[in-house]
Amino acid sequence: MLNVALPKGRIGEKVYSMFEAAGLECPSIRENNRKLIFENPEVGVRYFWVKPSDVAIYVERGAADIGVAGKDILLEYEPDIYELYDLNIGKCRMAVAAKEDFRDNPQKTLKVATKFTNIAQNYYTSLGRDIDIIHLNGSIELAPILGLSDVIVDIVETGTTLRENHLTVVESIVPISARLIANKASFKFKNEAIASIVKKLSEIKEGMSEN
Ligand code: PRP
């Protein structure tokens, strides 16, 4: 049985459709209920719906053999897993944003509000810039508006949230998308099954880009 951690929500449904097209169907998952585990013994797969930011934990610790996690989570938590494949969905970017009239003073410590403290720290360390990190859990855009921070480091997808709050991207840090990840031991012991999924998913992706 291959254990697969899917991120709950819109991306997860897309991911399941790709797995279904790859032959790992589990029809009961489409029933609208609050169950979290679904399995299809005939094809040897068991799916779990997991909070997107927790997928890498399940995979790292072997509760799931494979899963799908955003590159943001992988960069932030640096889990000890294999990153196998870029599914090319859930695309967005990690960026620095600030109020439209923000002018940086490089002599001053920069106050940075973010959920992604590791990504922000690594980025500013690479620039040799001193920062003061303010860790927030959501509504990050409020921080510069209320003077809590100079800038934010956050995910930008359409840019709507920034625009509607009169913020603007100052610098892009890294592009983000959903990645197929594997537990290291599972990759060794269930290699045939996992390799076959990667192959089928890449065929599906090629088919998608041709259409
Ligand atoms: C993310 C991010 C921004 C928003 C950007 O939040 O934190 O607030 O999406 O998207 P946009 O550029 O399309 O407006 P998310 O909805 O993931 O929820 P969160 O507040 O829990 O981070």
GROMACS .gro file of C-alpha atoms and ligand atoms in nm:
model
  233
    1MET     CA    1   0.000   0.000   0.000
    2LEU     CA    2   0.135   0.342  -0.096
    3ASN     CA    3   0.044   0.616   0.154
    4VAL     CA    4  -0.008   0.956  -0.005
    5ALA     CA    5  -0.049   1.286   0.187
    6LEU     CA    6  -0.256   1.532  -0.014
    7PRO     CA    7  -0.282   1.901   0.077
    8LYS     CA    8  -0.641   1.983   0.174
    9GLY     CA    9  -0.810   2.238  -0.052
   10ARG     CA   10  -0.814   2.347  -0.414
   11ILE     CA   11  -0.456   2.240  -0.494
   12GLY     CA   12  -0.519   1.902  -0.332
   13GLU     CA   13  -0.817   1.836  -0.555
   14LYS     CA   14  -0.608   1.917  -0.862
   15VAL     CA   15  -0.333   1.691  -0.734
   16TYR     CA   16  -0.579   1.407  -0.674
   17SER     CA   17  -0.708   1.445  -1.033
   18MET     CA   18  -0.350   1.405  -1.158
   19PHE     CA   19  -0.299   1.092  -0.946
   20GLU     CA   20  -0.635   0.959  -1.070
   21ALA     CA   21  -0.527   1.014  -1.429
   22ALA     CA   22  -0.203   0.832  -1.343
   23GLY     CA   23  -0.411   0.523  -1.251
   24LEU     CA   24  -0.423   0.568  -0.872
   25GLU     CA   25  -0.794   0.626  -0.850
   26CYS     CA   26  -0.988   0.610  -0.526
   27PRO     CA   27  -1.348   0.707  -0.616
   28SER     CA   28  -1.470   0.740  -0.255
   29ILE     CA   29  -1.248   1.049  -0.215
   30ARG     CA   30  -1.486   1.244  -0.438
   31GLU     CA   31  -1.775   1.188  -0.196
   32ASN     CA   32  -1.830   1.509  -0.012
   33ASN     CA   33  -1.778   1.420   0.352
   34ARG     CA   34  -1.540   1.496   0.633
   35LYS     CA   35  -1.344   1.175   0.625
   36LEU     CA   36  -0.969   1.223   0.612
   37ILE     CA   37  -0.850   0.879   0.493
   38PHE     CA   38  -0.950   0.700   0.173
   39GLU     CA   39  -0.811   0.383   0.030
   40ASN     CA   40  -0.838   0.167  -0.275
   41PRO     CA   41  -0.677  -0.171  -0.202
   42GLU     CA   42  -0.724  -0.279  -0.564
   43VAL     CA   43  -0.468  -0.028  -0.688
   44GLY     CA   44  -0.275  -0.026  -0.359
   45VAL     CA   45  -0.317   0.338  -0.258
   46ARG     CA   46  -0.427   0.517   0.056
   47TYR     CA   47  -0.480   0.896   0.058
   48PHE     CA   48  -0.491   1.134   0.358
   49TRP     CA   49  -0.611   1.493   0.353
   50VAL     CA   50  -0.354   1.693   0.545
   51LYS     CA   51  -0.318   2.063   0.622
   52PRO     CA   52  -0.091   2.185   0.337
   53SER     CA   53   0.182   2.309   0.570
   54ASP     CA   54   0.187   1.968   0.746
   55VAL     CA   55   0.239   1.744   0.440
   56ALA     CA   56   0.619   1.755   0.468
   57ILE     CA   57   0.602   1.647   0.835
   58TYR     CA   58   0.397   1.335   0.749
   59VAL     CA   59   0.638   1.251   0.469
   60GLU     CA   60   0.957   1.323   0.664
   61ARG     CA   61   0.847   1.097   0.949
   62GLY     CA   62   0.723   0.820   0.721
   63ALA     CA   63   0.351   0.841   0.807
   64ALA     CA   64   0.315   0.905   0.434
   65ASP     CA   65   0.542   0.761   0.163
   66ILE     CA   66   0.487   1.051  -0.071
   67GLY     CA   67   0.298   1.379  -0.069
   68VAL     CA   68   0.261   1.714  -0.236
   69ALA     CA   69   0.394   2.027  -0.068
   70GLY     CA   70   0.454   2.386  -0.176
   71LYS     CA   71   0.814   2.489  -0.238
   72ASP     CA   72   0.753   2.766   0.021
   73ILE     CA   73   0.707   2.504   0.293
   74LEU     CA   74   1.011   2.307   0.177
   75LEU     CA   75   1.231   2.618   0.183
   76GLU     CA   76   1.095   2.732   0.518
   77TYR     CA   77   1.118   2.406   0.714
   78GLU     CA   78   1.392   2.228   0.514
   79PRO     CA   79   1.248   1.881   0.586
   80ASP     CA   80   1.473   1.580   0.532
   81ILE     CA   81   1.286   1.438   0.231
   82TYR     CA   82   1.346   1.390  -0.141
   83GLU     CA   83   1.195   1.646  -0.371
   84LEU     CA   84   1.106   1.440  -0.679
   85TYR     CA   85   0.907   1.643  -0.918
   86ASP     CA   86   0.769   1.992  -0.991
   87LEU     CA   87   0.397   1.949  -1.061
   88ASN     CA   88   0.386   2.301  -1.202
   89ILE     CA   89   0.060   2.387  -1.028
   90GLY     CA   90  -0.010   2.626  -0.741
   91LYS     CA   91   0.233   2.868  -0.898
   92CYS     CA   92   0.314   3.191  -0.714
   93ARG     CA   93   0.625   3.365  -0.582
   94MET     CA   94   0.783   3.460  -0.252
   95ALA     CA   95   0.839   3.833  -0.250
   96VAL     CA   96   0.931   4.135  -0.042
   97ALA     CA   97   0.654   4.394  -0.041
   98ALA     CA   98   0.613   4.736   0.116
   99LYS     CA   99   0.390   5.043   0.114
  100GLU     CA  100   0.388   5.213  -0.225
  101ASP     CA  101   0.577   5.514  -0.083
  102PHE     CA  102   0.836   5.308   0.111
  103ARG     CA  103   1.197   5.422   0.069
  104ASP     CA  104   1.460   5.192   0.215
  105ASN     CA  105   1.746   5.325   0.426
  106PRO     CA  106   2.022   5.060   0.398
  107GLN     CA  107   2.197   5.203   0.707
  108LYS     CA  108   1.903   5.103   0.926
  109THR     CA  109   1.798   4.758   1.050
  110LEU     CA  110   1.502   4.655   0.835
  111LYS     CA  111   1.187   4.542   1.017
  112VAL     CA  112   1.045   4.242   0.833
  113ALA     CA  113   0.706   4.084   0.913
  114THR     CA  114   0.648   3.733   0.782
  115LYS     CA  115   0.521   3.384   0.834
  116PHE     CA  116   0.836   3.260   0.657
  117THR     CA  117   1.111   3.358   0.899
  118ASN     CA  118   1.370   3.111   0.768
  119ILE     CA  119   1.322   3.218   0.405
  120ALA     CA  120   1.335   3.586   0.505
  121GLN     CA  121   1.645   3.537   0.722
  122ASN     CA  122   1.831   3.340   0.452
  123TYR     CA  123   1.742   3.598   0.189
  124TYR     CA  124   1.863   3.899   0.389
  125THR     CA  125   2.172   3.711   0.513
  126SER     CA  126   2.263   3.653   0.147
  127LEU     CA  127   2.239   4.030   0.096
  128GLY     CA  128   2.439   4.102   0.414
  129ARG     CA  129   2.150   4.306   0.555
  130ASP     CA  130   2.061   4.323   0.923
  131ILE     CA  131   1.695   4.261   0.989
  132ASP     CA  132   1.457   4.245   1.280
  133ILE     CA  133   1.208   3.965   1.214
  134ILE     CA  134   0.850   3.988   1.336
  135HIS     CA  135   0.682   3.651   1.310
  136LEU     CA  136   0.311   3.668   1.226
  137ASN     CA  137   0.066   3.390   1.145
  138GLY     CA  138  -0.157   3.563   0.889
  139SER     CA  139  -0.288   3.895   0.753
  140ILE     CA  140   0.080   3.986   0.709
  141GLU     CA  141  -0.018   4.279   0.486
  142LEU     CA  142  -0.139   4.471   0.790
  143ALA     CA  143   0.210   4.502   0.939
  144PRO     CA  144   0.355   4.780   0.718
  145ILE     CA  145   0.021   4.961   0.708
  146LEU     CA  146   0.015   4.988   1.086
  147GLY     CA  147   0.388   5.062   1.117
  148LEU     CA  148   0.466   4.726   1.277
  149SER     CA  149   0.723   4.657   1.004
  150ASP     CA  150   0.897   4.825   0.709
  151VAL     CA  151   0.838   4.537   0.469
  152ILE     CA  152   0.676   4.193   0.452
  153VAL     CA  153   0.801   3.867   0.304
  154ASP     CA  154   0.501   3.676   0.177
  155ILE     CA  155   0.345   3.477  -0.104
  156VAL     CA  156   0.215   3.676  -0.399
  157GLU     CA  157  -0.009   3.498  -0.642
  158THR     CA  158  -0.234   3.737  -0.836
  159GLY     CA  159  -0.111   4.048  -0.650
  160THR     CA  160  -0.469   4.141  -0.557
  161THR     CA  161  -0.412   4.137  -0.179
  162LEU     CA  162  -0.117   4.373  -0.213
  163ARG     CA  163  -0.297   4.608  -0.454
  164GLU     CA  164  -0.608   4.631  -0.241
  165ASN     CA  165  -0.394   4.729   0.057
  166HIS     CA  166  -0.178   4.979  -0.135
  167LEU     CA  167   0.132   4.766  -0.108
  168THR     CA  168   0.372   4.681  -0.387
  169VAL     CA  169   0.637   4.417  -0.461
  170VAL     CA  170   0.987   4.551  -0.391
  171GLU     CA  171   1.183   4.234  -0.480
  172SER     CA  172   1.096   3.879  -0.587
  173ILE     CA  173   1.280   3.616  -0.385
  174VAL     CA  174   1.193   3.282  -0.544
  175PRO     CA  175   0.925   3.122  -0.764
  176ILE     CA  176   0.700   2.873  -0.584
  177SER     CA  177   0.499   2.572  -0.706
  178ALA     CA  178   0.373   2.238  -0.576
  179ARG     CA  179   0.633   1.959  -0.551
  180LEU     CA  180   0.600   1.582  -0.524
  181ILE     CA  181   0.808   1.473  -0.225
  182ALA     CA  182   0.904   1.132  -0.088
  183ASN     CA  183   1.013   0.984   0.242
  184LYS     CA  184   1.376   0.874   0.208
  185ALA     CA  185   1.324   0.515   0.329
  186SER     CA  186   1.006   0.474   0.123
  187PHE     CA  187   1.191   0.596  -0.183
  188LYS     CA  188   1.433   0.309  -0.134
  189PHE     CA  189   1.189   0.034  -0.039
  190LYS     CA  190   0.891   0.133  -0.257
  191ASN     CA  191   1.105   0.265  -0.538
  192GLU     CA  192   0.926   0.086  -0.819
  193ALA     CA  193   0.583   0.221  -0.723
  194ILE     CA  194   0.714   0.573  -0.664
  195ALA     CA  195   0.921   0.584  -0.983
  196SER     CA  196   0.621   0.466  -1.180
  197ILE     CA  197   0.408   0.750  -1.038
  198VAL     CA  198   0.670   1.011  -1.124
  199LYS     CA  199   0.683   0.874  -1.480
  200LYS     CA  200   0.305   0.877  -1.519
  201LEU     CA  201   0.274   1.227  -1.371
  202SER     CA  202   0.537   1.358  -1.610
  203GLU     CA  203   0.350   1.202  -1.903
  204ILE     CA  204   0.030   1.368  -1.783
  205LYS     CA  205   0.207   1.702  -1.752
  206GLU     CA  206   0.348   1.672  -2.104
  207GLY     CA  207  -0.001   1.593  -2.232
  208MET     CA  208  -0.136   1.898  -2.049
  209SER     CA  209   0.123   2.134  -2.199
  210GLU     CA  210   0.053   2.004  -2.553
  211ASN     CA  211  -0.318   2.094  -2.522
  212PRP     C1  212  -0.164   3.422   0.073
  212PRP     C2  213  -0.067   3.534   0.105
  212PRP     C3  214  -0.141   3.657   0.059
  212PRP     C4  215  -0.227   3.606  -0.054
  212PRP     C5  216  -0.167   3.645  -0.185
  212PRP     O1  217  -0.251   3.404   0.177
  212PRP     O2  218  -0.037   3.536   0.243
  212PRP     O3  219  -0.217   3.711   0.163
  212PRP     O4  220  -0.233   3.463  -0.045
  212PRP     O5  221  -0.250   3.609  -0.293
  212PRP     P1  222  -0.285   3.714  -0.408
  212PRP     O6  223  -0.156   3.772  -0.459
  212PRP     O7  224  -0.353   3.632  -0.514
  212PRP     O8  225  -0.375   3.818  -0.351
  212PRP     P2  226  -0.342   3.276   0.186
  212PRP     O9  227  -0.469   3.300   0.111
  212PRP    O10  228  -0.264   3.155   0.142
  212PRP    O11  229  -0.378   3.267   0.338
  212PRP     P3  230  -0.296   3.303   0.469
  212PRP    O12  231  -0.340   3.442   0.509
  212PRP    O13  232  -0.338   3.199   0.567
  212PRP    O14  233  -0.149   3.297   0.439
   0.00000   0.00000   0.00000
